[in-house]
CSV table of C-alpha atoms in Angstrom, one decimal:
chain,number,residue,atom,x,y,z
C,8,MET,CA,9.5,24.9,-2.8
C,9,PRO,CA,7.7,21.5,-3.1
C,10,LEU,CA,4.8,20.8,-0.8
C,11,LEU,CA,3.7,17.6,0.9
C,12,LEU,CA,-0.1,17.8,1.2
C,13,ALA,CA,-1.9,15.4,3.6
C,14,PHE,CA,-5.3,14.9,5.1
C,15,ASP,CA,-5.8,16.0,8.7
C,16,ASP,CA,-6.4,12.4,9.9
C,17,GLU,CA,-3.0,11.2,8.6
C,18,ALA,CA,-0.8,13.9,10.3
C,19,ALA,CA,1.5,11.4,12.0
C,20,PRO,CA,2.6,9.4,8.9
C,21,ALA,CA,2.8,12.7,6.9
C,22,GLN,CA,5.2,14.1,9.6
C,23,ARG,CA,7.3,11.0,9.4
C,24,LEU,CA,7.5,11.3,5.6
C,25,LEU,CA,8.4,15.0,5.8
C,26,ALA,CA,11.3,14.2,8.2
C,27,ALA,CA,12.5,11.5,5.8
C,28,LEU,CA,12.3,13.8,2.9
C,29,HIS,CA,14.6,16.3,4.7
C,30,ALA,CA,16.9,13.5,5.7
C,31,THR,CA,17.2,11.8,2.3
C,32,ALA,CA,20.5,12.3,0.5
C,33,GLY,CA,20.2,14.3,-2.6
C,34,ALA,CA,17.4,16.5,-1.5
C,35,THR,CA,17.6,19.8,-3.4
C,36,GLU,CA,14.8,21.8,-1.9
C,37,PRO,CA,13.3,21.6,1.5
C,38,TRP,CA,9.7,20.3,1.5
C,39,THR,CA,7.0,21.9,3.5
C,40,LEU,CA,3.8,20.3,4.9
C,41,ALA,CA,0.2,21.4,4.8
C,42,PHE,CA,-3.1,19.7,5.4
C,43,VAL,CA,-6.4,19.3,3.7
C,44,GLN,CA,-9.1,20.2,6.2
C,45,ARG,CA,-12.3,18.1,6.1
C,46,HIS,CA,-15.9,18.5,7.2
C,47,ARG,CA,-18.5,15.8,6.9
C,48,PHE,CA,-22.1,17.0,6.4
C,49,PRO,CA,-24.9,15.2,8.1
C,50,ASP,CA,-25.8,13.4,4.9
C,51,GLY,CA,-22.3,12.1,4.5
C,52,GLU,CA,-20.9,14.5,1.9
C,53,TRP,CA,-17.5,16.0,2.3
C,54,ARG,CA,-16.4,19.6,2.3
C,55,LEU,CA,-12.7,20.0,1.8
C,56,ARG,CA,-10.4,23.0,2.2
C,57,LEU,CA,-6.9,23.1,0.8
C,58,PRO,CA,-4.3,25.9,1.3
C,59,PRO,CA,-5.4,28.8,-0.9
C,60,GLU,CA,-2.1,28.9,-2.9
C,61,LEU,CA,-0.1,25.8,-3.9
C,62,PRO,CA,3.4,25.6,-5.4
C,63,ALA,CA,4.0,23.9,-8.8
C,64,GLU,CA,5.2,20.6,-7.2
C,65,VAL,CA,2.8,18.9,-4.9
C,66,ALA,CA,2.8,15.4,-3.4
C,67,LEU,CA,-0.5,14.3,-1.9
C,68,TYR,CA,-0.2,11.7,0.8
C,69,ARG,CA,-3.2,9.3,1.2
C,70,SER,CA,-3.0,5.7,2.1
C,71,LEU,CA,-6.1,4.1,0.6
C,72,HIS,CA,-7.4,1.7,3.3
C,73,GLN,CA,-11.1,2.6,3.9
C,74,PRO,CA,-11.0,3.3,0.2
C,75,ASN,CA,-14.6,4.4,-0.6
C,76,ASP,CA,-14.5,7.6,1.3
C,77,LYS,CA,-10.8,8.3,0.5
C,78,LEU,CA,-11.2,7.9,-3.3
C,79,VAL,CA,-14.0,10.5,-3.3
C,80,GLU,CA,-11.7,12.8,-1.3
C,81,LEU,CA,-9.0,12.3,-3.9
C,82,LEU,CA,-11.3,13.0,-6.8
C,83,LEU,CA,-12.3,16.3,-5.1
C,84,ALA,CA,-8.9,17.3,-3.8
C,85,ALA,CA,-6.8,16.6,-7.0
C,86,PRO,CA,-8.6,19.0,-9.4
C,87,ALA,CA,-8.8,21.6,-6.7
C,88,ALA,CA,-5.0,21.4,-6.2
C,89,ARG,CA,-4.6,22.0,-10.0
C,90,GLU,CA,-6.9,25.1,-9.7
C,91,LEU,CA,-4.8,26.4,-6.8
C,92,GLY,CA,-1.5,26.2,-8.6
C,93,ALA,CA,-0.2,22.6,-8.7
C,94,ARG,CA,1.4,21.9,-12.0
C,95,ARG,CA,2.8,18.4,-11.2
C,96,LEU,CA,0.7,16.4,-8.7
C,97,TRP,CA,2.0,13.2,-7.2
C,98,LEU,CA,0.0,10.6,-5.2
C,99,VAL,CA,1.9,8.9,-2.4
C,100,ALA,CA,-0.4,6.0,-1.4
C,101,PRO,CA,1.4,3.4,0.6
C,102,TYR,CA,-1.6,1.1,0.4
C,103,LEU,CA,-3.4,1.2,-3.0
C,104,ALA,CA,-6.9,-0.1,-2.9
C,105,TYR,CA,-9.1,-1.9,-5.6
C,106,MET,CA,-6.1,-3.6,-7.2
C,107,ARG,CA,-7.2,-7.3,-6.5
C,108,GLN,CA,-10.0,-7.3,-9.1
C,109,ASP,CA,-7.9,-7.3,-12.2
C,110,ALA,CA,-10.1,-9.6,-14.4
C,111,ALA,CA,-13.8,-10.4,-14.9
C,112,PHE,CA,-14.4,-14.0,-13.6
C,113,SER,CA,-18.1,-14.0,-14.4
C,114,PRO,CA,-20.2,-12.2,-17.0
C,115,GLY,CA,-20.8,-8.6,-16.0
C,116,GLU,CA,-18.3,-8.5,-13.3
C,117,VAL,CA,-16.6,-5.0,-13.0
C,118,VAL,CA,-12.8,-5.0,-13.3
C,119,SER,CA,-12.3,-2.4,-10.5
C,120,GLN,CA,-8.5,-2.3,-11.0
C,121,ARG,CA,-8.9,-1.0,-14.5
C,122,HIS,CA,-11.4,1.7,-13.6
C,123,VAL,CA,-9.9,3.0,-10.4
C,124,GLY,CA,-6.5,3.0,-12.1
C,125,ARG,CA,-7.9,5.2,-14.9
C,126,TRP,CA,-9.5,7.6,-12.3
C,127,LEU,CA,-6.2,8.0,-10.6
C,128,ALA,CA,-4.3,8.4,-13.8
C,129,ALA,CA,-6.7,11.2,-14.8
C,130,ALA,CA,-6.0,13.0,-11.5
C,131,PHE,CA,-2.3,12.6,-10.9
C,132,ASP,CA,1.0,12.8,-12.9
C,133,GLY,CA,2.8,10.2,-10.8
C,134,LEU,CA,2.0,7.5,-8.2
C,135,ILE,CA,4.2,5.9,-5.5
C,136,THR,CA,2.8,2.9,-3.7
C,137,VAL,CA,4.1,-0.2,-1.8
C,138,ASP,CA,3.4,-3.8,-2.7
C,139,PRO,CA,0.3,-3.3,-4.8
C,140,HIS,CA,-1.8,-6.4,-5.2
C,141,LEU,CA,-1.0,-7.1,-8.8
C,142,HIS,CA,-1.1,-10.6,-10.3
C,143,ARG,CA,-2.4,-10.7,-13.8
C,144,VAL,CA,-0.7,-7.4,-14.9
C,145,ALA,CA,3.1,-7.1,-15.2
C,146,THR,CA,3.6,-3.5,-14.0
C,147,LEU,CA,1.9,-0.9,-11.9
C,148,ALA,CA,1.7,1.4,-15.0
C,149,GLU,CA,-0.6,-1.1,-16.7
C,150,ALA,CA,-3.0,-0.8,-13.8
C,151,VAL,CA,-2.6,3.0,-13.2
C,152,PRO,CA,-1.3,4.5,-16.5
C,153,VAL,CA,0.3,7.7,-15.2
C,154,ALA,CA,3.5,9.2,-16.5
C,155,GLN,CA,5.5,7.8,-13.6
C,156,ALA,CA,4.2,4.8,-11.6
C,157,ARG,CA,6.6,3.5,-8.9
C,158,ALA,CA,5.7,0.2,-7.1
C,159,LEU,CA,8.0,-0.2,-4.1
C,160,SER,CA,8.4,-3.3,-2.0
C,161,ALA,CA,8.7,-3.8,1.7
C,162,ALA,CA,9.6,-7.4,1.3
C,163,ALA,CA,13.3,-6.9,2.0
C,164,LEU,CA,12.5,-4.8,5.1
C,165,LEU,CA,10.1,-7.5,6.4
C,166,GLY,CA,12.6,-10.2,5.7
C,167,ALA,CA,15.3,-8.3,7.6
C,168,LEU,CA,12.9,-8.0,10.6
C,169,ALA,CA,12.0,-11.7,10.5
C,170,ALA,CA,15.7,-12.6,10.4
C,171,GLN,CA,16.4,-10.4,13.4
C,172,ARG,CA,13.4,-11.6,15.5
C,173,ARG,CA,13.6,-15.3,14.4
C,174,PRO,CA,17.2,-16.1,13.2
C,175,GLY,CA,17.2,-19.0,10.7
C,176,ALA,CA,13.4,-18.9,10.3
C,177,LEU,CA,11.6,-20.4,7.3
C,178,LEU,CA,9.6,-17.8,5.3
C,179,LEU,CA,6.4,-19.2,4.1
C,180,GLY,CA,4.1,-17.7,1.5
C,181,PRO,CA,0.5,-18.8,2.2
C,182,ASP,CA,-0.4,-19.1,-1.5
C,183,LYS,CA,1.3,-18.8,-5.0
C,184,GLU,CA,0.4,-15.1,-5.2
C,185,SER,CA,2.7,-14.4,-2.2
C,186,ALA,CA,5.7,-16.1,-3.9
C,187,GLN,CA,7.0,-12.8,-5.3
C,188,TRP,CA,7.3,-11.2,-1.9
C,189,VAL,CA,8.5,-14.3,-0.1
C,190,ARG,CA,11.4,-14.8,-2.6
C,191,GLN,CA,12.4,-11.1,-2.3
C,192,ALA,CA,12.4,-11.2,1.5
C,193,ALA,CA,14.3,-14.5,1.7
C,194,ASP,CA,17.0,-13.4,-0.7
C,195,ALA,CA,17.5,-10.1,1.2
C,196,ALA,CA,17.6,-11.8,4.6
C,197,ARG,CA,19.3,-15.1,3.4
C,198,LEU,CA,16.5,-17.2,4.8
C,199,GLN,CA,14.9,-20.3,3.3
C,200,ALA,CA,11.6,-19.7,1.5
C,201,ALA,CA,8.6,-21.9,0.6
C,202,VAL,CA,5.1,-21.4,-0.7
C,203,ALA,CA,1.9,-23.1,0.3
C,204,ARG,CA,-1.1,-23.8,-1.9
C,205,LYS,CA,-4.5,-22.2,-1.2
C,206,VAL,CA,-7.9,-23.1,-2.3
C,207,ARG,CA,-10.4,-20.3,-1.7
C,208,ARG,CA,-14.1,-21.1,-1.6
C,209,GLY,CA,-15.3,-17.7,-0.3
C,210,ASP,CA,-14.0,-14.5,1.5
C,211,ARG,CA,-13.7,-16.4,4.8
C,212,ASP,CA,-13.6,-20.0,3.6
C,213,VAL,CA,-10.1,-21.2,2.5
C,214,GLU,CA,-8.0,-24.3,2.7
C,215,VAL,CA,-4.2,-24.3,2.8
C,216,ALA,CA,-1.9,-27.2,1.9
C,217,LEU,CA,1.7,-26.9,3.1
C,218,PRO,CA,4.7,-27.6,0.8
C,219,ALA,CA,6.6,-30.9,1.3
C,220,LEU,CA,9.0,-29.6,3.9
C,221,ASP,CA,9.9,-30.8,7.4
C,222,VAL,CA,9.0,-27.9,9.7
C,223,ARG,CA,9.3,-29.8,13.0
C,224,GLY,CA,11.0,-27.7,15.6
C,225,ARG,CA,11.5,-24.8,13.2
C,226,ALA,CA,10.5,-21.1,13.5
C,227,VAL,CA,8.3,-20.2,10.6
C,228,VAL,CA,7.3,-16.7,9.5
C,229,ILE,CA,4.2,-16.4,7.2
C,230,LEU,CA,4.9,-13.5,4.9
C,231,ASP,CA,2.5,-11.8,2.5
C,232,ASP,CA,1.6,-8.4,1.0
C,233,MET,CA,-1.6,-8.1,3.1
C,234,ALA,CA,-3.9,-9.7,5.6
C,235,SER,CA,-7.6,-8.9,5.5
C,236,THR,CA,-9.9,-11.4,7.2
C,237,GLY,CA,-6.9,-13.4,8.5
C,238,ARG,CA,-8.4,-16.7,7.4
C,239,THR,CA,-5.7,-17.7,5.0
C,240,VAL,CA,-3.0,-17.0,7.5
C,241,ALA,CA,-4.9,-18.8,10.2
C,242,ARG,CA,-5.3,-21.9,8.1
C,243,ALA,CA,-1.6,-21.9,7.3
C,244,ALA,CA,-0.7,-21.3,10.9
C,245,ALA,CA,-2.9,-24.2,12.1
C,246,ALA,CA,-1.3,-26.5,9.5
C,247,LEU,CA,2.2,-25.5,10.5
C,248,ARG,CA,1.5,-26.0,14.2
C,249,ALA,CA,0.0,-29.5,13.5
C,250,ALA,CA,3.1,-30.3,11.5
C,251,GLY,CA,5.3,-29.5,14.5
C,252,ALA,CA,6.5,-25.9,13.9
C,253,ALA,CA,8.1,-24.5,17.0
C,254,SER,CA,6.7,-21.0,16.4
C,255,VAL,CA,4.6,-19.3,13.8
C,256,ASP,CA,4.7,-15.5,13.3
C,257,VAL,CA,3.3,-13.3,10.6
C,258,ALA,CA,4.9,-10.4,8.6
C,259,VAL,CA,2.7,-8.4,6.2
C,260,THR,CA,3.1,-5.2,4.4
C,261,HIS,CA,-0.6,-4.0,4.7
C,262,ALA,CA,-2.2,-4.8,8.1
C,263,LEU,CA,-5.9,-4.5,7.1
C,264,PHE,CA,-7.1,-7.0,9.7
C,265,VAL,CA,-10.8,-6.5,9.4
C,266,GLY,CA,-13.2,-7.6,12.1
C,267,ASP,CA,-11.9,-10.5,14.2
C,268,ALA,CA,-9.0,-11.3,11.9
C,269,LEU,CA,-6.3,-10.9,14.6
C,270,ALA,CA,-8.2,-13.0,17.1
C,271,VAL,CA,-8.7,-15.8,14.5
C,272,MET,CA,-5.0,-15.8,13.7
C,273,LYS,CA,-4.0,-15.9,17.4
C,274,ALA,CA,-6.4,-18.8,18.0
C,275,ALA,CA,-4.8,-20.7,15.2
C,276,GLY,CA,-1.4,-20.5,16.9
C,277,VAL,CA,0.2,-17.3,15.6
C,278,GLY,CA,2.6,-15.7,18.0
C,279,GLU,CA,3.8,-12.2,16.9
C,280,VAL,CA,2.4,-10.1,14.0
C,281,TRP,CA,4.7,-7.5,12.3
C,282,SER,CA,3.6,-5.1,9.7
C,283,THR,CA,4.6,-1.9,8.0
C,284,ASP,CA,3.0,1.4,8.8
C,285,SER,CA,1.1,1.6,5.5
C,286,VAL,CA,-2.1,1.0,7.5
C,287,PRO,CA,-2.1,2.2,11.1
C,288,HIS,CA,-2.2,-0.8,13.4
C,289,ALA,CA,-0.8,-2.0,16.7
C,290,SER,CA,1.4,-4.5,14.8
C,291,ASN,CA,3.3,-1.7,12.9
C,292,ALA,CA,7.0,-2.5,13.2
C,293,VAL,CA,8.5,-1.3,9.9
C,294,PRO,CA,8.4,2.4,9.0
C,295,LEU,CA,8.0,3.1,5.3
C,296,ALA,CA,8.9,6.8,5.3
C,297,PRO,CA,12.5,6.4,4.3
C,298,LEU,CA,11.5,4.2,1.3
C,299,LEU,CA,8.8,6.6,0.2
C,300,ALA,CA,11.0,9.6,0.6
C,301,ALA,CA,13.8,8.2,-1.5
C,302,ALA,CA,11.3,7.2,-4.3
C,303,LEU,CA,9.6,10.7,-4.2
C,304,HIS,CA,13.0,12.4,-4.6
C,305,ARG,CA,13.9,10.2,-7.5
C,306,SER,CA,10.6,10.8,-9.2
C,307,VAL,CA,10.7,14.5,-8.8
C,308,ARG,CA,14.3,14.6,-10.0
C,309,SER,CA,13.4,12.5,-13.0
C,310,PHE,CA,10.7,14.9,-14.1
C,311,GLN,CA,13.1,17.9,-13.6
C,312,ILE,CA,15.9,16.2,-15.7
C,313,SER,CA,13.6,15.1,-18.5
C,314,GLY,CA,11.6,18.2,-18.6
C,315,ASN,CA,8.5,16.0,-18.6
C,316,SER,CA,5.5,18.2,-18.3
C,317,THR,CA,3.0,15.4,-19.0
C,318,THR,CA,-0.2,16.1,-17.1
C,319,SER,CA,-3.5,14.3,-16.8
C,320,SER,CA,-5.4,14.7,-20.1
C,321,ILE,CA,-8.9,14.7,-18.5
C,322,LEU,CA,-8.3,17.4,-15.9
C,323,ARG,CA,-6.4,19.7,-18.4
C,324,LYS,CA,-9.1,19.7,-21.0
């Protein structure tokens, strides 16, 4: 019987995923749910406790916002799961951290995507994530070289929500990197799409130039894979408002929203903000559990059909 293993601070999304696994068509075996218990010592180190016996098939749920603590937890929990009986180990990480740094832009700069990807590939047989921040690599498997790497997209779900809340809206990507998600969302929802141009001078210093479109009197939804400081979205929203947009709302997959990000966007003229539940936030409006459950079923079934017993080389040596 396959096991969904989650950390005690992510009980709610894990329960939603378990319910979706049971509801997904084609389920062959019922999944069970267990939790990794955590204790933090005064010096910051973690003590983890897993169930003492694990089945052969284990999916570990961990969304990797607040990544520095969570990556250490994964590097401890994954080999322990192997020792306790897991033969195939999946990582279900709706948000996958450390993907943006995919090249060295100055001498000595660490390409974090490459190294974090290798760590995860050494620990897991398969990975399921949503809208990873990939730009200079073509596939998720290039960043995380596991036997099965599935990059899902919430773009169509966000597009459908935008069309429901703002019929006939223009979907705007705030920069060229967002084009892939904006086009998917627009095609799925039959909305018009456009992409702005961004010039970044620092983490919180950006300029956004709108495309040559008349937005006067139109509802516009800014759509992207993530929002962190909110400065790019705020610049785009301010430009849209100045150009006469009737409303400006925001739809993002990963609602990181650090510090005063939400306040900055609101001050720039943003109305509503909608996000998936990959990162817990008050703006969560799109559940990912059905998408994740379907992908997990497909992945497990694919392994069973192919007889693929590939496991991580580092942990098995």
